[in-house]
CSV table of C-alpha atoms and ligand atoms in Angstrom, one decimal:
chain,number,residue,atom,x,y,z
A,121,UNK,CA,0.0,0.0,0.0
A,122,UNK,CA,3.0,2.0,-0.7
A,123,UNK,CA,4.6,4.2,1.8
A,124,UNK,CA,2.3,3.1,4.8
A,125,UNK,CA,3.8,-0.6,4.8
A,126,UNK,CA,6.7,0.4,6.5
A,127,UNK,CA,4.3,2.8,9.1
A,128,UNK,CA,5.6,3.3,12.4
A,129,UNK,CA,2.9,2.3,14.4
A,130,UNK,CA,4.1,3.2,17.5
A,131,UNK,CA,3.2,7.0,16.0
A,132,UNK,CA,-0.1,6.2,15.2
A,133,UNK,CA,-2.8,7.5,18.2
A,134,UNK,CA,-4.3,4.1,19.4
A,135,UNK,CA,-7.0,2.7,21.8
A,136,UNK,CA,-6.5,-0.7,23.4
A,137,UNK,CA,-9.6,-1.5,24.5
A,138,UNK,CA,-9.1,-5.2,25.3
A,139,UNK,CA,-6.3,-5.3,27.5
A,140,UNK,CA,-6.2,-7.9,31.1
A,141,UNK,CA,-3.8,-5.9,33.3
A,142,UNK,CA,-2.8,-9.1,34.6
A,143,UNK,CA,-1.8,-10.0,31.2
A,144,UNK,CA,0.5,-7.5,31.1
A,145,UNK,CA,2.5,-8.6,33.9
A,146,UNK,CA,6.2,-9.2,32.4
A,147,UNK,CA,8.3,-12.0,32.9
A,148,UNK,CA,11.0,-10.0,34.6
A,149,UNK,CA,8.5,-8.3,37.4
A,150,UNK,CA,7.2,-11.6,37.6
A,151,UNK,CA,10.0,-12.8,39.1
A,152,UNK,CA,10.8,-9.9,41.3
A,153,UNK,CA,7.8,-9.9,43.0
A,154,UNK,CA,7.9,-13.6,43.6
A,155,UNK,CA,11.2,-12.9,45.0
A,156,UNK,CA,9.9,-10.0,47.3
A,157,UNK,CA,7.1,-12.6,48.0
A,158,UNK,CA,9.1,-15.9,48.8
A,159,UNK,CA,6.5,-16.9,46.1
A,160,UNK,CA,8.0,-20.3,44.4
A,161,UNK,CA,7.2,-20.6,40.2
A,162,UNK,CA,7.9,-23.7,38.3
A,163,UNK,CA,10.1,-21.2,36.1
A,164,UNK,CA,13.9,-21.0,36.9
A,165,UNK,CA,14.0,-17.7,35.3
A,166,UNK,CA,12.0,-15.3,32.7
A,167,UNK,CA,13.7,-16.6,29.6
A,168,UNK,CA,12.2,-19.7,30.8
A,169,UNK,CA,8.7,-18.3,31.3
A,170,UNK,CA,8.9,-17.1,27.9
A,171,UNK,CA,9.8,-20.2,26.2
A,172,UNK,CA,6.9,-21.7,28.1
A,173,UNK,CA,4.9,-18.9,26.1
A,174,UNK,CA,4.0,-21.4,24.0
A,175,UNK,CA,0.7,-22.2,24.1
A,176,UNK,CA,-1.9,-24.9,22.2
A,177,UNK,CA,-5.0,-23.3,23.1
A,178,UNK,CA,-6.7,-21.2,25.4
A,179,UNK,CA,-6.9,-23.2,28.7
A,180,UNK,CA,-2.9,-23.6,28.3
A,181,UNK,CA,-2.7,-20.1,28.2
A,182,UNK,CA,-4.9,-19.7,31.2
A,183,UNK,CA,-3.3,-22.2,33.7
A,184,UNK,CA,0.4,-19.9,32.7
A,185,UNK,CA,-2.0,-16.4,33.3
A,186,UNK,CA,-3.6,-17.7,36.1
A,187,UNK,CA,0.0,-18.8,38.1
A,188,UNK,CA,1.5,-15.8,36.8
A,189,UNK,CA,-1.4,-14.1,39.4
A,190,UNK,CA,-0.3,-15.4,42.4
A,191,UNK,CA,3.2,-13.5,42.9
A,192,UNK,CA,0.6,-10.3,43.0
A,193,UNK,CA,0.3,-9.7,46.6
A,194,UNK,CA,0.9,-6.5,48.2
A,195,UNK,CA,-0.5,-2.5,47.2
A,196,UNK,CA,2.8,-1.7,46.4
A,197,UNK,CA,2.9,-5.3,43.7
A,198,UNK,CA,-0.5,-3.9,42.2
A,199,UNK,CA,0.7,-0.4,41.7
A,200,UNK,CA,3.9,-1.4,40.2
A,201,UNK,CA,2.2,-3.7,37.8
A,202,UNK,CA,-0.8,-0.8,36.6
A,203,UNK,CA,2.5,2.1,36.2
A,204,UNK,CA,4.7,-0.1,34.3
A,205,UNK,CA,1.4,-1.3,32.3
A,206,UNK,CA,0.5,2.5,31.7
A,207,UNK,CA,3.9,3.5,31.1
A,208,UNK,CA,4.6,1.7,28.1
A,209,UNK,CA,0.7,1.7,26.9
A,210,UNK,CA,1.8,5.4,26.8
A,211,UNK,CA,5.4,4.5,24.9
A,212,UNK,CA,3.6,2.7,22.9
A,213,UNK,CA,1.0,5.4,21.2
A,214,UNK,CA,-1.8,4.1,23.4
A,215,UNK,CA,-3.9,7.5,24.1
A,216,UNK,CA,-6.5,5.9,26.1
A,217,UNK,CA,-6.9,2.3,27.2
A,218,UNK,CA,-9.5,0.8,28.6
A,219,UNK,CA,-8.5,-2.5,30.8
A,220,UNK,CA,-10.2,-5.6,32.9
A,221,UNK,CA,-8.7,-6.4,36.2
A,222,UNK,CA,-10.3,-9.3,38.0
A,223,UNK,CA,-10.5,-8.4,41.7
A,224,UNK,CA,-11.8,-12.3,41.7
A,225,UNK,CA,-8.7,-13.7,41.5
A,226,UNK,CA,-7.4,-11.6,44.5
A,227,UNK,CA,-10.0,-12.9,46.9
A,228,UNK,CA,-6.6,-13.6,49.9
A,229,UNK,CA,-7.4,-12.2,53.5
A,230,UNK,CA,-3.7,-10.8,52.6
A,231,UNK,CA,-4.9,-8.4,50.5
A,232,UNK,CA,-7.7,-6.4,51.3
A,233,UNK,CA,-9.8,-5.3,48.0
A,234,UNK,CA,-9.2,-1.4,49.1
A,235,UNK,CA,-6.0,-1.8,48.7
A,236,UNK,CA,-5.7,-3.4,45.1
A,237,UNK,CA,-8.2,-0.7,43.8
A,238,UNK,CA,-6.6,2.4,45.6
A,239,UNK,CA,-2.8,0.9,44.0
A,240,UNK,CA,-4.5,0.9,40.3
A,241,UNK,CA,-6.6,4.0,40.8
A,242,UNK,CA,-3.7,5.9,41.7
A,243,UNK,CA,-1.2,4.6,39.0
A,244,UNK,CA,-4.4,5.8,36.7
A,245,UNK,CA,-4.3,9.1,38.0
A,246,UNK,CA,-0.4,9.9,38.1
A,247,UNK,CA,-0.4,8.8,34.4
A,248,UNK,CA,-3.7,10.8,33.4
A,249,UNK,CA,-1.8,14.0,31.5
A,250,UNK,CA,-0.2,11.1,29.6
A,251,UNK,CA,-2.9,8.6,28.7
A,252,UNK,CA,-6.2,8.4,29.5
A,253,UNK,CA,-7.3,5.1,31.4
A,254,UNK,CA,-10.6,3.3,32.3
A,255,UNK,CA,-10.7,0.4,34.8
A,256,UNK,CA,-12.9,-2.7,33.5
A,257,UNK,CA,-14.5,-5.4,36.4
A,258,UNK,CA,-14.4,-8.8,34.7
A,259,UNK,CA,-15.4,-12.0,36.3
A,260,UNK,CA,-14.2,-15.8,35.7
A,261,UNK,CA,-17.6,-17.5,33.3
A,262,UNK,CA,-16.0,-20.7,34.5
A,263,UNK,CA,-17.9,-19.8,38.2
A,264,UNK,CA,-21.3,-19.6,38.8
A,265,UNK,CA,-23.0,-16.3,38.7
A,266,UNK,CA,-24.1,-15.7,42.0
A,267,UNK,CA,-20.3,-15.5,42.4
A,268,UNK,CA,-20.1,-12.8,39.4
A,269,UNK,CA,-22.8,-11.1,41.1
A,270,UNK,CA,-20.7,-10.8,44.6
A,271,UNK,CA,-17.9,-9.6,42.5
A,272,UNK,CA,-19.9,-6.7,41.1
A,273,UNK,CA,-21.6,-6.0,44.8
A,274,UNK,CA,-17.6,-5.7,46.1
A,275,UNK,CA,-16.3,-3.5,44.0
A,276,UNK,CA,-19.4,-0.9,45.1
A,277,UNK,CA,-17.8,1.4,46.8
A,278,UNK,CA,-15.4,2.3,43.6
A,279,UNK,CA,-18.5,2.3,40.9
A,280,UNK,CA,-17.5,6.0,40.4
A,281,UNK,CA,-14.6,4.8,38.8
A,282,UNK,CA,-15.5,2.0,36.8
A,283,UNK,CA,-17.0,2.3,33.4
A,284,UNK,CA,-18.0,-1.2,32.5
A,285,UNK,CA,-17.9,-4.8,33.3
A,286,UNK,CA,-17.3,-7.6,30.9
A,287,UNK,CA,-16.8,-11.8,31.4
A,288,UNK,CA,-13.6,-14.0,30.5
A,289,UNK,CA,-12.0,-17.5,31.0
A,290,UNK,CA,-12.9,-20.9,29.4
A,291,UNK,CA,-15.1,-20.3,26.9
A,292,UNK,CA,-16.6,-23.5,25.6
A,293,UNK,CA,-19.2,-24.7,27.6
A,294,UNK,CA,-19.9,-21.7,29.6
A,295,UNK,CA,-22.6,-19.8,27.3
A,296,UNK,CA,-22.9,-15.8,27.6
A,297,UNK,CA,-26.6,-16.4,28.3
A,298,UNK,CA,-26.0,-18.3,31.5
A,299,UNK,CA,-24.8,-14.6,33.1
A,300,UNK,CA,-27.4,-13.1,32.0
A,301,UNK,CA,-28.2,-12.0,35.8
A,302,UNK,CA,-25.0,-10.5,35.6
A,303,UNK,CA,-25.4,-8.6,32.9
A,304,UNK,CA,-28.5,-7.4,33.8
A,305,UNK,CA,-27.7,-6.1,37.3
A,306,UNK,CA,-24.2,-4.2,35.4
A,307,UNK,CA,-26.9,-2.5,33.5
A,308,UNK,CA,-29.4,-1.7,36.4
A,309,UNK,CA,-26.3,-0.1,38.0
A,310,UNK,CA,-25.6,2.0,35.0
A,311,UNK,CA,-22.5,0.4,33.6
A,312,UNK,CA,-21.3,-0.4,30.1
A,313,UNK,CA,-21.1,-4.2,29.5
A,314,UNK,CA,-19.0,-6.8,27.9
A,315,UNK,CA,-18.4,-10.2,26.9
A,316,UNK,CA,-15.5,-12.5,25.3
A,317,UNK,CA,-17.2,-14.4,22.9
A,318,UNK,CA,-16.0,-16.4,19.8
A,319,UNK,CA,-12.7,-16.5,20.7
A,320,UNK,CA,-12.9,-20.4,20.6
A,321,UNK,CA,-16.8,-20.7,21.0
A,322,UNK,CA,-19.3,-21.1,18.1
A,323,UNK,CA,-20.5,-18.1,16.5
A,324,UNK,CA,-24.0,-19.1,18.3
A,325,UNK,CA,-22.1,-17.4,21.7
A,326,UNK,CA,-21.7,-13.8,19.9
A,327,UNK,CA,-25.7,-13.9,18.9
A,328,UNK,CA,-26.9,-14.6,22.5
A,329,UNK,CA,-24.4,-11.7,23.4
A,330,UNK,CA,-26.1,-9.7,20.8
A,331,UNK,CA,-29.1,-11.0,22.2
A,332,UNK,CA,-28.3,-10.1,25.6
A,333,UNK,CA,-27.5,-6.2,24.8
A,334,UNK,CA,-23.9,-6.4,25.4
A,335,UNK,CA,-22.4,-3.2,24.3
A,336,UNK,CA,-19.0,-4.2,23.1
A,337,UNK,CA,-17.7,-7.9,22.2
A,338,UNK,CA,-14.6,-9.2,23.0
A,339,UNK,CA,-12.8,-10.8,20.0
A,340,UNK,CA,-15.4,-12.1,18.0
A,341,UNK,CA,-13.7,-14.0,15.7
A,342,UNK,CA,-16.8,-16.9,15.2
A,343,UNK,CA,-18.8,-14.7,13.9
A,344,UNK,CA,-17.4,-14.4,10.5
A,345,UNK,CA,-19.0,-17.8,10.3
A,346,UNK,CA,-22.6,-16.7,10.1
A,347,UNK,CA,-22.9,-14.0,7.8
A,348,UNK,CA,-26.6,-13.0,9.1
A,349,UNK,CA,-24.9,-12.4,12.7
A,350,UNK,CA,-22.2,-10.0,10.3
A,351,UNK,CA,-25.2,-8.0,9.0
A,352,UNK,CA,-26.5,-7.3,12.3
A,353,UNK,CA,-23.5,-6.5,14.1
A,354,UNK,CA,-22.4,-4.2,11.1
A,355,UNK,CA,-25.7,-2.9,11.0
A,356,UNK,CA,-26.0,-2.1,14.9
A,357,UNK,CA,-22.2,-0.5,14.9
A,358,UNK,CA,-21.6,-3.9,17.9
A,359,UNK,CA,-18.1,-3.2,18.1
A,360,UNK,CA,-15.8,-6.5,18.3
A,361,UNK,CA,-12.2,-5.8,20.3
A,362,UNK,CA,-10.1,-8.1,17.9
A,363,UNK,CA,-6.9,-9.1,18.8
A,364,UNK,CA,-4.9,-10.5,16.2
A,365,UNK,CA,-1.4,-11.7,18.0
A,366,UNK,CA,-3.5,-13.3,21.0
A,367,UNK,CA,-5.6,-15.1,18.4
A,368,UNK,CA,-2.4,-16.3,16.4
A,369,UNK,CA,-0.6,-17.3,19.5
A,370,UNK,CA,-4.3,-19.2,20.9
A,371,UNK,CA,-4.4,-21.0,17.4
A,372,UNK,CA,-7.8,-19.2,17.5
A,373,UNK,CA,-6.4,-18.5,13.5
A,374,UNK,CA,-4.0,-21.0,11.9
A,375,UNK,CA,-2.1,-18.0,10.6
A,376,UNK,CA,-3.0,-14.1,10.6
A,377,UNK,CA,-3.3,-13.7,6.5
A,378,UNK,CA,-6.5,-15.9,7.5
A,379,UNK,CA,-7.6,-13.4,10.4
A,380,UNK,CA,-11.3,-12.3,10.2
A,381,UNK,CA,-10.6,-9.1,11.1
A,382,UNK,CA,-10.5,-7.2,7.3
A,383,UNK,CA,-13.0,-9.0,6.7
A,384,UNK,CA,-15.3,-7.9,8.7
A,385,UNK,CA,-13.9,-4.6,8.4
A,386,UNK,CA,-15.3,-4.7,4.5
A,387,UNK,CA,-18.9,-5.2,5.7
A,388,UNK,CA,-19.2,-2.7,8.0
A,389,UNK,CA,-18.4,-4.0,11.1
A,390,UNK,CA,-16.7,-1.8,13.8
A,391,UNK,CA,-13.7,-3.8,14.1
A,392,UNK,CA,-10.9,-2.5,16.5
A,393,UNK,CA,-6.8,-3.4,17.1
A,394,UNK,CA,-6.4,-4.3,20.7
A,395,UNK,CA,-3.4,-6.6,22.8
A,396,UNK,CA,-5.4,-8.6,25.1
A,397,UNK,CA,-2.6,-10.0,27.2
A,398,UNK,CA,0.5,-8.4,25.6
A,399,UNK,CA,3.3,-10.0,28.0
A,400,UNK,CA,2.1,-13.3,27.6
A,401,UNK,CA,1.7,-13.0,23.6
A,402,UNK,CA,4.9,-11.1,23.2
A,403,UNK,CA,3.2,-7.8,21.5
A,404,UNK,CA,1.9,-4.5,22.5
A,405,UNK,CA,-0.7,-2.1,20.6
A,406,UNK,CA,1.7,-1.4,18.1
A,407,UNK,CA,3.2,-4.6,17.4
A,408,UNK,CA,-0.6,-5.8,16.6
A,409,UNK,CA,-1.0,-3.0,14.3
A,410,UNK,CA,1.6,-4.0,12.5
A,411,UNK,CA,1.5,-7.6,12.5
A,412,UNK,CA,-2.2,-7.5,11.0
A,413,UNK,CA,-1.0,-4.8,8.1
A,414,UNK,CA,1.6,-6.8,7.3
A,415,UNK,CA,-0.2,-10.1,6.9
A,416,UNK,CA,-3.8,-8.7,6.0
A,417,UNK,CA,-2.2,-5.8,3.7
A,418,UNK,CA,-4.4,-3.0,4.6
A,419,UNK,CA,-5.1,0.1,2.8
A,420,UNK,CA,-4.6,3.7,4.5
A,421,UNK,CA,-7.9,4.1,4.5
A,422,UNK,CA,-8.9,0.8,6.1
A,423,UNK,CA,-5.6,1.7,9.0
A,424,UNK,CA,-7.7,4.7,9.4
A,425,UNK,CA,-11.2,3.1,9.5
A,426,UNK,CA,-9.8,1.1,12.4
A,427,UNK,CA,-8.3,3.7,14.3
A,428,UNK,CA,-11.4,5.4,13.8
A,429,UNK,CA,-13.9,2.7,15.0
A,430,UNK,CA,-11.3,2.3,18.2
A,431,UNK,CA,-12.7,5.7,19.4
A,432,UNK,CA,-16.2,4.9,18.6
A,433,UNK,CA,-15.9,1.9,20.2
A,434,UNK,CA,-14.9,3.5,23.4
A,435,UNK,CA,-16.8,4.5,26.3
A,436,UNK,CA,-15.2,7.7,26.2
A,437,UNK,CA,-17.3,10.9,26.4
A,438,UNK,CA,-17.9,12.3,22.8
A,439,UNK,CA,-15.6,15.6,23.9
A,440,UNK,CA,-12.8,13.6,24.3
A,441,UNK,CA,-13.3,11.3,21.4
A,442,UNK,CA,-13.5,14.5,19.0
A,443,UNK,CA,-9.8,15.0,20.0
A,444,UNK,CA,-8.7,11.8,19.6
A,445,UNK,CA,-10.5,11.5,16.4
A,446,UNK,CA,-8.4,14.7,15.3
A,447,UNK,CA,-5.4,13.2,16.5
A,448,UNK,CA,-6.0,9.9,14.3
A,449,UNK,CA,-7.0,12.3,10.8
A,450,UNK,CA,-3.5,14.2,11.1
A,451,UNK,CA,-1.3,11.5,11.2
A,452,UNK,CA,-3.9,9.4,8.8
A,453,UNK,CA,-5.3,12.1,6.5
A,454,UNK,CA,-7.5,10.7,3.6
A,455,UNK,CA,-6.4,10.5,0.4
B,150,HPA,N1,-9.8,-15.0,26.7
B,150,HPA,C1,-10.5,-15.4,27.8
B,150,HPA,N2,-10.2,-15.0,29.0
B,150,HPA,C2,-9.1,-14.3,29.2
B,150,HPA,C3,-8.3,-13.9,28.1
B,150,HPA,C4,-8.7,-14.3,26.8
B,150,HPA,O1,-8.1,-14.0,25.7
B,150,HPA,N3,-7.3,-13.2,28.5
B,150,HPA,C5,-7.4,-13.1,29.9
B,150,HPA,N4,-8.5,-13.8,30.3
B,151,ZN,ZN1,-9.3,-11.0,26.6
């Protein structure tokens, strides 16, 4: 596409709007707050941990993420993790992220909730004049929903600060639908909801989000398969957070030249670039960008279209999405 295929993305003003702040816990800190821990890891170091970055599917990934958790302990482990996160979101081109955090996975009398929000809360706020950050609730679909709804009674006291609450884990087998509850009550308490969904489930999963109202879905990728679903979510601007490196290293796609993503893009739907767990899959905002241009090709116009829907997609207020919107047309102008 001429002089855009050697882009640097890293100048291009991005969302990430599908990002696990536990997933962006690097190998390195990992290690150092084991050690400040006396945490053990069947790792013996992080060049290990990376070369066990190898993963088949999903649930390998998940048992790796889900270890990974445990050497998070203390305020001072939580805030490290959210400045470093933030810091190089911001390195990176990121002008506003939007991330999960799953206080369920916390859940130690060690670590009192209060102090795990007012550690993120306050990396959030020292980074503000350099990127703009919403915190995400998620909960575990593998549990059953009264414990989802617990989750989202816990984190009351902090609703001020939270824009939206969405649903990950093991996919197959645990159906969108059977959180409904959950989703309902998000609603009822004014939040923005969310869902992973055909990431490895059936395309069947994204309708009943659909179904459900979600406002955003995460990944997507199944739905390519039913072109009536396509229709509907182009046609009700359903934005899908796709995330292109995750899926290649999931072999959610064989190989990314056969990612859905353009696509879907070319019927309308409001596709988005995001990192999902970017220490784990060994690529940041930027390195998806690229990796999906390079394999999928895209035009200037569709880099722009995607940029574009990443602020739509957003829940940020329209003021703010005006300037980023700017921001995206002077470094991308139309041709
Ligand atoms: N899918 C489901 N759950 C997750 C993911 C994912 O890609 N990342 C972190 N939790
Ligand atoms: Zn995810």
């Amino acid at each position: 596409m001429g002089p855009e295929s050697c882009f640097d993305f890293v100048k291009l003003p991005k969302t990430d709007l599908h990002v696990h702040l536990e997933g962006t816990l690097e190998p390195e800190m990992l290690f150092r707050l084991a050690g400040r821990n006396h945490i053990p890891l069947p790792w013996k170091s992080p060049a290990m941990l990376r070369e066990a970055c190898r993963f088949r599917d999903l649930a390998g990934f998940l048992a790796i993420y889900y270890k990974g958790c445990e050497v998070l302990v203390t305020e001072q482990d939580f805030y490290d993790l959210a400045r470093a996160y933030l810091e190089r979101a911001a390195a990176d081109g990121v002008v506003h992220t939007e991330f999960y955090f799953n206080p369920q996975l916390f859940c130690r009398e060690s670590t009192p909730l209060a102090a795990i929000m007012r550690a993120i809360f306050c990396a959030m706020d020292e980074m503000r004049d350099r990127i703009s950050s919403f915190y995400m609730g998620t909960v575990m679909r593998t549990r059953p929903v009264e414990e989802a709804l617990r989750a989202l009674d816990e984190l009351a006291p902090w609703y001020d600060r939270i824009v939206a609450f969405g649903m990950g884990g093991a996919e197959n087998g645990n159906p969108p639908s059977r959180f409904q509850r959950y989703f309902d009550a998000c609603r009822e308490r004014g939040f923005r909801t969310c869902v992973h969904a055909g990431e490895e489930g059936p395309a069947a999963y994204v309708r009943e989000a659909v179904a459900l109202g979600i406002d955003r879905i995460d990944h997507g990728n199944a739905a390519i398969q039913d072109p009536e679903l396509v229709r509907l979510l182009a046609e009700r601007r359903i934005p899908l957070t796709m995330c292109p490196i995750s899926n290649l290293r999931l072999n959610v796609v064989n190989e990314l030249s056969g990612h859905p993503l353009k696509r879907m893009l070319s019927r309308g739907v409001c596709v988005t670039v995001n990192s999902d767990d970017p220490a784990y899959f060994l690529g940041y905002a930027s390195d998806n960008w690229a990796a999906v241009h390079r394999a999928l090709d895209l035009s200037g116009a569709e880099l722009r279209q995607l940029a574009l829907n990443g602020v739509e997609a957003s829940f940020l207020p329209e003021a703010r999405k005006a300037v980023l919107r700017e921001k995206i047309k002077r470094v991308l102008p139309s041709a």
